[in-house]
């Protein structure tokens, strides 16, 4: 009989414990074993059970019969001239996802994906042109961080780590993969493993209103809203999920967001599209729309991709827009474009899975 091993990456502590008890490897009062395994896995980042050296050799042999700790394969690594790195990760079913690391002076941010492709078709976003293939599992989400840390030699997870922040801004709408993303956040922020403060984890949503409130009640991360327009007509076009959850409902959800306060402001992301949403009248409408919400606005210069339908606003217009919002009392940093030469900038991610399949089909004809 084939013994199918359970991949330990992505399991909660309780799940690891249950599996150990069920396999007769520990008694129910031996929680310290779970703690040991967890520490090796998520603090030291070991890639082999043999490396868990504080566990007896005999138990390690038994553990190897039950668990694997295999990461998905790294298909490709690309380096930008500005230090940004993009990893194309091949999942066990052959699908591909992208993960991006953006180093800055005093921090490093990992942009992780939550789905293969996306259903939402935001018009400024390259991922939106790729059909949704499926949700990622917790294992696949957490593995993106494990692989990034492996590649950056960023283990153990100490205070001087290269990856200090995680943003769910890669491929996919994270609130459409609620449970797996929530469990990943719990693993990322566990104080005995990767131990990232939840202040350093950002969930970015295009505006799935019912889940925004649920998330705020259950999980403590920074919330970012992919806003980009201040009236329904324009937002219906740029972020089509707006037809289902129009601005009034979205902004009300932000007002009701349980964790919104001055020390934990909601970030509104606003992509700067030339002649579309970048006038000072738009800036005034934005200020009026979010009035009273503890917020900051991230202005994102549009990053084009092949056949993209928009142009980026001029630097001058972005500055005027930002100054207007700033004068109204909102912090409005302009996000630096990073990794554009490797198509790793905001809104540019798209894995090759569909394209590859098409070219294979051509070859088959
Ligand atoms: S911006 Fe986010 S939600 Fe919209 S299409 Fe792109 S990946 Fe999907």
GROMACS .gro file of C-alpha atoms and ligand atoms in nm:
model
  373
    1UNK     CA    1   0.000   0.000   0.000
    2UNK     CA    2   0.138   0.344  -0.091
    3UNK     CA    3   0.191   0.566   0.205
    4UNK     CA    4   0.072   0.915   0.110
    5UNK     CA    5   0.261   1.164   0.321
    6UNK     CA    6   0.100   1.480   0.450
    7UNK     CA    7   0.280   1.801   0.364
    8UNK     CA    8   0.331   1.974   0.694
    9UNK     CA    9   0.359   2.323   0.540
   10UNK     CA   10   0.030   2.505   0.581
   11UNK     CA   11  -0.107   2.285   0.863
   12UNK     CA   12  -0.214   2.459   1.183
   13UNK     CA   13  -0.052   2.354   1.510
   14UNK     CA   14  -0.372   2.166   1.601
   15UNK     CA   15  -0.368   1.981   1.271
   16UNK     CA   16  -0.004   1.880   1.320
   17UNK     CA   17  -0.086   1.760   1.669
   18UNK     CA   18  -0.387   1.557   1.555
   19UNK     CA   19  -0.182   1.395   1.282
   20UNK     CA   20   0.094   1.305   1.528
   21UNK     CA   21  -0.155   1.156   1.773
   22UNK     CA   22  -0.339   0.970   1.500
   23UNK     CA   23  -0.006   0.824   1.382
   24UNK     CA   24   0.080   0.717   1.738
   25UNK     CA   25   0.385   0.940   1.744
   26UNK     CA   26   0.291   1.146   2.049
   27UNK     CA   27   0.046   1.130   2.338
   28UNK     CA   28  -0.218   1.402   2.372
   29UNK     CA   29  -0.019   1.579   2.646
   30UNK     CA   30   0.301   1.605   2.440
   31UNK     CA   31   0.236   1.945   2.282
   32UNK     CA   32   0.604   2.037   2.312
   33UNK     CA   33   0.674   1.810   2.013
   34UNK     CA   34   0.444   2.025   1.799
   35UNK     CA   35   0.624   2.333   1.927
   36UNK     CA   36   0.961   2.183   1.832
   37UNK     CA   37   0.849   2.089   1.482
   38UNK     CA   38   0.686   2.429   1.431
   39UNK     CA   39   1.003   2.608   1.536
   40UNK     CA   40   1.222   2.407   1.298
   41UNK     CA   41   0.976   2.458   1.018
   42UNK     CA   42   0.892   2.826   1.050
   43UNK     CA   43   1.176   2.980   1.250
   44UNK     CA   44   1.470   2.793   1.099
   45UNK     CA   45   1.307   2.711   0.766
   46UNK     CA   46   1.451   2.359   0.744
   47UNK     CA   47   1.390   2.173   0.420
   48UNK     CA   48   1.444   1.825   0.565
   49UNK     CA   49   1.311   1.649   0.873
   50UNK     CA   50   1.668   1.522   0.927
   51UNK     CA   51   1.766   1.880   1.008
   52UNK     CA   52   1.531   1.892   1.310
   53UNK     CA   53   1.823   1.796   1.529
   54UNK     CA   54   1.663   1.856   1.869
   55UNK     CA   55   1.426   1.567   1.791
   56UNK     CA   56   1.561   1.216   1.844
   57UNK     CA   57   1.682   1.032   1.536
   58UNK     CA   58   1.425   0.759   1.599
   59UNK     CA   59   1.133   1.002   1.607
   60UNK     CA   60   1.265   1.182   1.299
   61UNK     CA   61   1.257   0.850   1.111
   62UNK     CA   62   0.895   0.801   1.219
   63UNK     CA   63   0.806   1.158   1.123
   64UNK     CA   64   0.950   1.104   0.776
   65UNK     CA   65   0.705   0.819   0.722
   66UNK     CA   66   0.411   1.053   0.790
   67UNK     CA   67   0.515   1.402   0.682
   68UNK     CA   68   0.690   1.573   0.395
   69UNK     CA   69   0.794   1.936   0.395
   70UNK     CA   70   0.834   1.981   0.029
   71UNK     CA   71   0.799   2.325  -0.127
   72UNK     CA   72   0.655   2.357  -0.480
   73UNK     CA   73   0.921   2.382  -0.752
   74UNK     CA   74   1.077   2.711  -0.844
   75UNK     CA   75   1.028   2.742  -1.219
   76UNK     CA   76   1.203   3.071  -1.284
   77UNK     CA   77   1.367   3.359  -1.098
   78UNK     CA   78   1.397   3.705  -1.249
   79UNK     CA   79   1.599   3.998  -1.115
   80UNK     CA   80   1.514   4.360  -1.188
   81UNK     CA   81   1.784   4.625  -1.218
   82UNK     CA   82   1.627   4.790  -0.910
   83UNK     CA   83   1.672   4.481  -0.690
   84UNK     CA   84   1.316   4.352  -0.720
   85UNK     CA   85   1.294   3.975  -0.764
   86UNK     CA   86   1.012   3.775  -0.916
   87UNK     CA   87   0.966   3.402  -0.870
   88UNK     CA   88   0.750   3.189  -1.092
   89UNK     CA   89   0.642   2.892  -0.885
   90UNK     CA   90   0.518   2.568  -1.033
   91UNK     CA   91   0.246   2.402  -0.827
   92UNK     CA   92   0.201   2.027  -0.806
   93UNK     CA   93  -0.076   2.034  -1.070
   94UNK     CA   94   0.146   2.226  -1.313
   95UNK     CA   95  -0.018   2.564  -1.261
   96UNK     CA   96   0.206   2.864  -1.211
   97UNK     CA   97   0.189   3.158  -0.971
   98UNK     CA   98   0.408   3.461  -0.926
   99UNK     CA   99   0.555   3.608  -0.608
  100UNK     CA  100   0.749   3.933  -0.595
  101UNK     CA  101   1.007   4.061  -0.348
  102UNK     CA  102   1.060   4.436  -0.329
  103UNK     CA  103   1.360   4.544  -0.120
  104UNK     CA  104   1.363   4.897   0.021
  105UNK     CA  105   1.602   5.090   0.245
  106UNK     CA  106   1.463   4.979   0.575
  107UNK     CA  107   1.232   4.696   0.483
  108UNK     CA  108   1.151   4.429   0.228
  109UNK     CA  109   0.802   4.345   0.108
  110UNK     CA  110   0.683   4.014  -0.031
  111UNK     CA  111   0.381   4.037  -0.259
  112UNK     CA  112   0.204   3.700  -0.250
  113UNK     CA  113  -0.066   3.553  -0.471
  114UNK     CA  114  -0.386   3.399  -0.340
  115UNK     CA  115  -0.528   3.251  -0.661
  116UNK     CA  116  -0.408   3.119  -0.997
  117UNK     CA  117  -0.545   3.392  -1.223
  118UNK     CA  118  -0.844   3.601  -1.114
  119UNK     CA  119  -1.215   3.628  -1.193
  120UNK     CA  120  -1.244   3.998  -1.145
  121UNK     CA  121  -1.108   4.152  -1.466
  122UNK     CA  122  -1.002   4.486  -1.324
  123UNK     CA  123  -0.928   4.678  -1.638
  124UNK     CA  124  -0.589   4.819  -1.532
  125UNK     CA  125  -0.459   4.477  -1.418
  126UNK     CA  126  -0.276   4.222  -1.627
  127UNK     CA  127  -0.377   3.934  -1.395
  128UNK     CA  128  -0.740   4.016  -1.473
  129UNK     CA  129  -0.679   3.910  -1.834
  130UNK     CA  130  -0.591   3.558  -1.715
  131UNK     CA  131  -0.883   3.330  -1.641
  132UNK     CA  132  -0.921   3.208  -1.285
  133UNK     CA  133  -0.787   2.858  -1.264
  134UNK     CA  134  -0.833   2.796  -0.893
  135UNK     CA  135  -0.780   2.912  -0.537
  136UNK     CA  136  -0.443   2.843  -0.380
  137UNK     CA  137  -0.426   2.620  -0.074
  138UNK     CA  138  -0.277   2.743   0.253
  139UNK     CA  139   0.024   2.526   0.178
  140UNK     CA  140   0.073   2.701  -0.157
  141UNK     CA  141   0.034   3.049  -0.008
  142UNK     CA  142   0.273   2.982   0.281
  143UNK     CA  143   0.518   2.809   0.044
  144UNK     CA  144   0.559   3.135  -0.147
  145UNK     CA  145   0.714   3.286   0.164
  146UNK     CA  146   0.920   2.973   0.235
  147UNK     CA  147   1.064   2.977  -0.117
  148UNK     CA  148   1.133   3.350  -0.104
  149UNK     CA  149   1.315   3.312   0.228
  150UNK     CA  150   1.511   3.014   0.091
  151UNK     CA  151   1.618   3.213  -0.214
  152UNK     CA  152   1.707   3.522  -0.012
  153UNK     CA  153   1.885   3.315   0.256
  154UNK     CA  154   1.650   3.481   0.502
  155UNK     CA  155   1.628   3.208   0.765
  156UNK     CA  156   1.614   3.203   1.063
  157UNK     CA  157   1.322   3.440   1.103
  158UNK     CA  158   1.505   3.687   1.328
  159UNK     CA  159   1.469   4.062   1.369
  160UNK     CA  160   1.704   4.149   1.080
  161UNK     CA  161   1.505   3.959   0.823
  162UNK     CA  162   1.497   4.067   0.461
  163UNK     CA  163   1.123   4.004   0.430
  164UNK     CA  164   0.967   4.234   0.689
  165UNK     CA  165   0.625   4.286   0.528
  166UNK     CA  166   0.375   4.075   0.338
  167UNK     CA  167   0.107   4.211   0.109
  168UNK     CA  168  -0.172   4.006  -0.046
  169UNK     CA  169  -0.152   4.205  -0.368
  170UNK     CA  170  -0.029   3.939  -0.608
  171UNK     CA  171  -0.251   3.735  -0.833
  172UNK     CA  172  -0.612   3.692  -0.725
  173UNK     CA  173  -0.874   3.839  -0.492
  174UNK     CA  174  -0.775   3.718  -0.144
  175UNK     CA  175  -1.125   3.752   0.004
  176UNK     CA  176  -1.248   3.499  -0.254
  177UNK     CA  177  -1.008   3.254  -0.092
  178UNK     CA  178  -1.098   3.358   0.259
  179UNK     CA  179  -1.019   3.051   0.469
  180UNK     CA  180  -0.682   2.970   0.313
  181UNK     CA  181  -0.569   3.333   0.331
  182UNK     CA  182  -0.684   3.362   0.692
  183UNK     CA  183  -0.496   3.048   0.790
  184UNK     CA  184  -0.185   3.174   0.610
  185UNK     CA  185  -0.198   3.499   0.806
  186UNK     CA  186  -0.218   3.295   1.127
  187UNK     CA  187   0.095   3.104   1.024
  188UNK     CA  188   0.281   3.418   0.912
  189UNK     CA  189   0.210   3.594   1.241
  190UNK     CA  190   0.258   3.303   1.482
  191UNK     CA  191   0.496   3.432   1.752
  192UNK     CA  192   0.703   3.112   1.761
  193UNK     CA  193   0.759   3.077   1.389
  194UNK     CA  194   0.773   3.339   1.117
  195UNK     CA  195   0.642   3.590   1.373
  196UNK     CA  196   0.555   3.881   1.151
  197UNK     CA  197   0.349   4.143   1.326
  198UNK     CA  198   0.000   4.170   1.178
  199UNK     CA  199   0.076   4.542   1.142
  200UNK     CA  200   0.313   4.428   0.867
  201UNK     CA  201   0.062   4.214   0.680
  202UNK     CA  202  -0.174   4.384   0.436
  203UNK     CA  203  -0.481   4.232   0.280
  204UNK     CA  204  -0.577   4.414  -0.037
  205UNK     CA  205  -0.927   4.366  -0.176
  206UNK     CA  206  -1.112   4.498  -0.476
  207UNK     CA  207  -1.413   4.543  -0.247
  208UNK     CA  208  -1.591   4.219  -0.155
  209UNK     CA  209  -1.814   4.395   0.093
  210UNK     CA  210  -1.958   4.108   0.305
  211UNK     CA  211  -1.615   3.952   0.358
  212UNK     CA  212  -1.452   4.286   0.444
  213UNK     CA  213  -1.658   4.306   0.763
  214UNK     CA  214  -1.607   3.938   0.840
  215UNK     CA  215  -1.232   3.978   0.792
  216UNK     CA  216  -1.224   4.282   1.019
  217UNK     CA  217  -1.403   4.086   1.290
  218UNK     CA  218  -1.182   3.780   1.263
  219UNK     CA  219  -0.835   3.878   1.145
  220UNK     CA  220  -0.614   4.167   1.246
  221UNK     CA  221  -0.422   4.288   0.939
  222UNK     CA  222  -0.389   4.617   0.759
  223UNK     CA  223  -0.673   4.658   0.510
  224UNK     CA  224  -0.619   4.804   0.165
  225UNK     CA  225  -0.902   4.881  -0.076
  226UNK     CA  226  -0.833   4.880  -0.448
  227UNK     CA  227  -1.049   5.189  -0.511
  228UNK     CA  228  -0.929   5.370  -0.827
  229UNK     CA  229  -1.250   5.565  -0.895
  230UNK     CA  230  -1.490   5.786  -0.703
  231UNK     CA  231  -1.814   5.732  -0.891
  232UNK     CA  232  -1.998   5.414  -0.982
  233UNK     CA  233  -1.996   5.471  -1.358
  234UNK     CA  234  -1.619   5.483  -1.375
  235UNK     CA  235  -1.558   5.219  -1.109
  236UNK     CA  236  -1.798   4.979  -1.283
  237UNK     CA  237  -1.562   5.005  -1.579
  238UNK     CA  238  -1.226   4.992  -1.401
  239UNK     CA  239  -1.315   4.752  -1.118
  240UNK     CA  240  -1.623   4.561  -1.244
  241UNK     CA  241  -1.699   4.398  -0.905
  242UNK     CA  242  -1.832   4.746  -0.827
  243UNK     CA  243  -2.152   4.650  -1.012
  244UNK     CA  244  -2.216   4.397  -0.737
  245UNK     CA  245  -2.083   4.602  -0.446
  246UNK     CA  246  -2.119   4.968  -0.543
  247UNK     CA  247  -1.922   5.249  -0.385
  248UNK     CA  248  -2.179   5.345  -0.127
  249UNK     CA  249  -2.178   4.991   0.019
  250UNK     CA  250  -1.800   4.966  -0.004
  251UNK     CA  251  -1.739   5.295   0.172
  252UNK     CA  252  -1.997   5.207   0.438
  253UNK     CA  253  -1.809   4.879   0.499
  254UNK     CA  254  -1.493   5.086   0.546
  255UNK     CA  255  -1.672   5.314   0.791
  256UNK     CA  256  -1.797   5.008   0.981
  257UNK     CA  257  -1.463   4.825   0.962
  258UNK     CA  258  -1.404   4.707   1.318
  259UNK     CA  259  -1.030   4.766   1.322
  260UNK     CA  260  -1.024   5.108   1.157
  261UNK     CA  261  -0.858   5.368   1.378
  262UNK     CA  262  -0.589   5.633   1.345
  263UNK     CA  263  -0.313   5.387   1.433
  264UNK     CA  264  -0.446   5.131   1.182
  265UNK     CA  265  -0.564   5.339   0.888
  266UNK     CA  266  -0.730   5.186   0.583
  267UNK     CA  267  -0.519   5.226   0.270
  268UNK     CA  268  -0.704   5.328  -0.043
  269UNK     CA  269  -0.514   5.235  -0.357
  270UNK     CA  270  -0.563   5.466  -0.649
  271UNK     CA  271  -0.403   5.390  -0.984
  272UNK     CA  272  -0.329   5.707  -1.181
  273UNK     CA  273  -0.481   5.681  -1.529
  274UNK     CA  274  -0.423   5.969  -1.768
  275UNK     CA  275  -0.740   6.159  -1.847
  276UNK     CA  276  -0.955   5.896  -1.676
  277UNK     CA  277  -0.943   5.951  -1.298
  278UNK     CA  278  -0.662   6.201  -1.240
  279UNK     CA  279  -0.822   6.549  -1.246
  280UNK     CA  280  -0.836   6.775  -0.943
  281UNK     CA  281  -1.214   6.730  -0.952
  282UNK     CA  282  -1.147   6.357  -0.906
  283UNK     CA  283  -0.915   6.439  -0.616
  284UNK     CA  284  -1.189   6.649  -0.454
  285UNK     CA  285  -1.440   6.368  -0.506
  286UNK     CA  286  -1.199   6.125  -0.344
  287UNK     CA  287  -1.155   6.344  -0.039
  288UNK     CA  288  -1.534   6.386  -0.010
  289UNK     CA  289  -1.594   6.013  -0.053
  290UNK     CA  290  -1.367   5.898   0.230
  291UNK     CA  291  -1.433   6.187   0.466
  292UNK     CA  292  -1.408   6.077   0.829
  293UNK     CA  293  -1.241   5.741   0.759
  294UNK     CA  294  -0.893   5.704   0.914
  295UNK     CA  295  -0.715   5.653   0.584
  296UNK     CA  296  -0.416   5.701   0.366
  297UNK     CA  297  -0.415   5.701  -0.011
  298UNK     CA  298  -0.151   5.519  -0.212
  299UNK     CA  299  -0.116   5.675  -0.554
  300UNK     CA  300   0.004   5.413  -0.802
  301UNK     CA  301   0.146   5.524  -1.135
  302UNK     CA  302  -0.016   5.293  -1.391
  303UNK     CA  303   0.221   5.020  -1.505
  304UNK     CA  304   0.147   4.927  -1.864
  305UNK     CA  305   0.153   4.575  -2.009
  306UNK     CA  306   0.118   4.460  -2.369
  307UNK     CA  307  -0.208   4.601  -2.516
  308UNK     CA  308  -0.313   4.762  -2.188
  309UNK     CA  309  -0.597   5.008  -2.243
  310UNK     CA  310  -0.466   5.302  -2.038
  311UNK     CA  311  -0.176   5.542  -2.012
  312UNK     CA  312  -0.014   5.658  -1.693
  313UNK     CA  313  -0.082   6.014  -1.573
  314UNK     CA  314   0.208   6.257  -1.608
  315UNK     CA  315   0.440   6.303  -1.310
  316UNK     CA  316   0.320   6.660  -1.289
  317UNK     CA  317  -0.046   6.556  -1.268
  318UNK     CA  318   0.030   6.286  -1.011
  319UNK     CA  319   0.208   6.546  -0.799
  320UNK     CA  320  -0.079   6.795  -0.825
  321UNK     CA  321  -0.329   6.521  -0.737
  322UNK     CA  322  -0.118   6.407  -0.441
  323UNK     CA  323  -0.067   6.761  -0.311
  324UNK     CA  324  -0.441   6.823  -0.323
  325UNK     CA  325  -0.514   6.515  -0.114
  326UNK     CA  326  -0.230   6.591   0.120
  327UNK     CA  327  -0.362   6.943   0.178
  328UNK     CA  328  -0.697   6.786   0.266
  329UNK     CA  329  -0.522   6.601   0.550
  330UNK     CA  330  -0.456   6.258   0.400
  331UNK     CA  331  -0.114   6.106   0.358
  332UNK     CA  332  -0.083   6.031  -0.014
  333UNK     CA  333   0.252   5.873  -0.100
  334UNK     CA  334   0.320   5.793  -0.463
  335UNK     CA  335   0.418   5.429  -0.489
  336UNK     CA  336   0.753   5.391  -0.659
  337UNK     CA  337   0.734   5.173  -0.965
  338UNK     CA  338   0.948   4.868  -0.898
  339UNK     CA  339   1.042   4.571  -1.112
  340UNK     CA  340   0.887   4.706  -1.432
  341UNK     CA  341   1.166   4.558  -1.648
  342UNK     CA  342   1.067   4.207  -1.535
  343UNK     CA  343   0.688   4.272  -1.540
  344UNK     CA  344   0.678   4.255  -1.161
  345UNK     CA  345   0.526   4.598  -1.093
  346UNK     CA  346   0.183   4.647  -0.943
  347UNK     CA  347  -0.089   4.517  -1.178
  348UNK     CA  348   0.156   4.349  -1.417
  349UNK     CA  349   0.157   3.994  -1.284
  350UNK     CA  350   0.033   3.720  -1.508
  351UNK     CA  351   0.166   3.369  -1.509
  352UNK     CA  352   0.237   3.193  -1.835
  353UNK     CA  353   0.002   2.901  -1.774
  354UNK     CA  354  -0.265   3.002  -2.024
  355UNK     CA  355  -0.014   3.127  -2.280
  356UNK     CA  356   0.191   2.809  -2.255
  357UNK     CA  357  -0.119   2.597  -2.302
  358UNK     CA  358  -0.213   2.795  -2.613
  359UNK     CA  359   0.133   2.757  -2.762
  360UNK     CA  360   0.125   2.387  -2.686
  361UNK     CA  361  -0.209   2.369  -2.862
  362UNK     CA  362  -0.052   2.539  -3.164
  363UNK     CA  363   0.223   2.280  -3.163
  364UNK     CA  364  -0.030   1.999  -3.149
  365UNK     CA  365  -0.215   2.120  -3.461
  366LIG     S1  366  -0.650   4.394  -0.938
  366LIG    FE1  367  -0.661   4.211  -0.810
  366LIG     S2  368  -0.881   4.160  -0.808
  366LIG    FE2  369  -0.850   4.298  -0.984
  366LIG     S3  370  -0.811   4.160  -1.160
  366LIG    FE3  371  -0.612   4.215  -1.071
  366LIG     S4  372  -0.566   4.045  -0.933
  366LIG    FE4  373  -0.787   4.039  -0.975
   0.00000   0.00000   0.00000
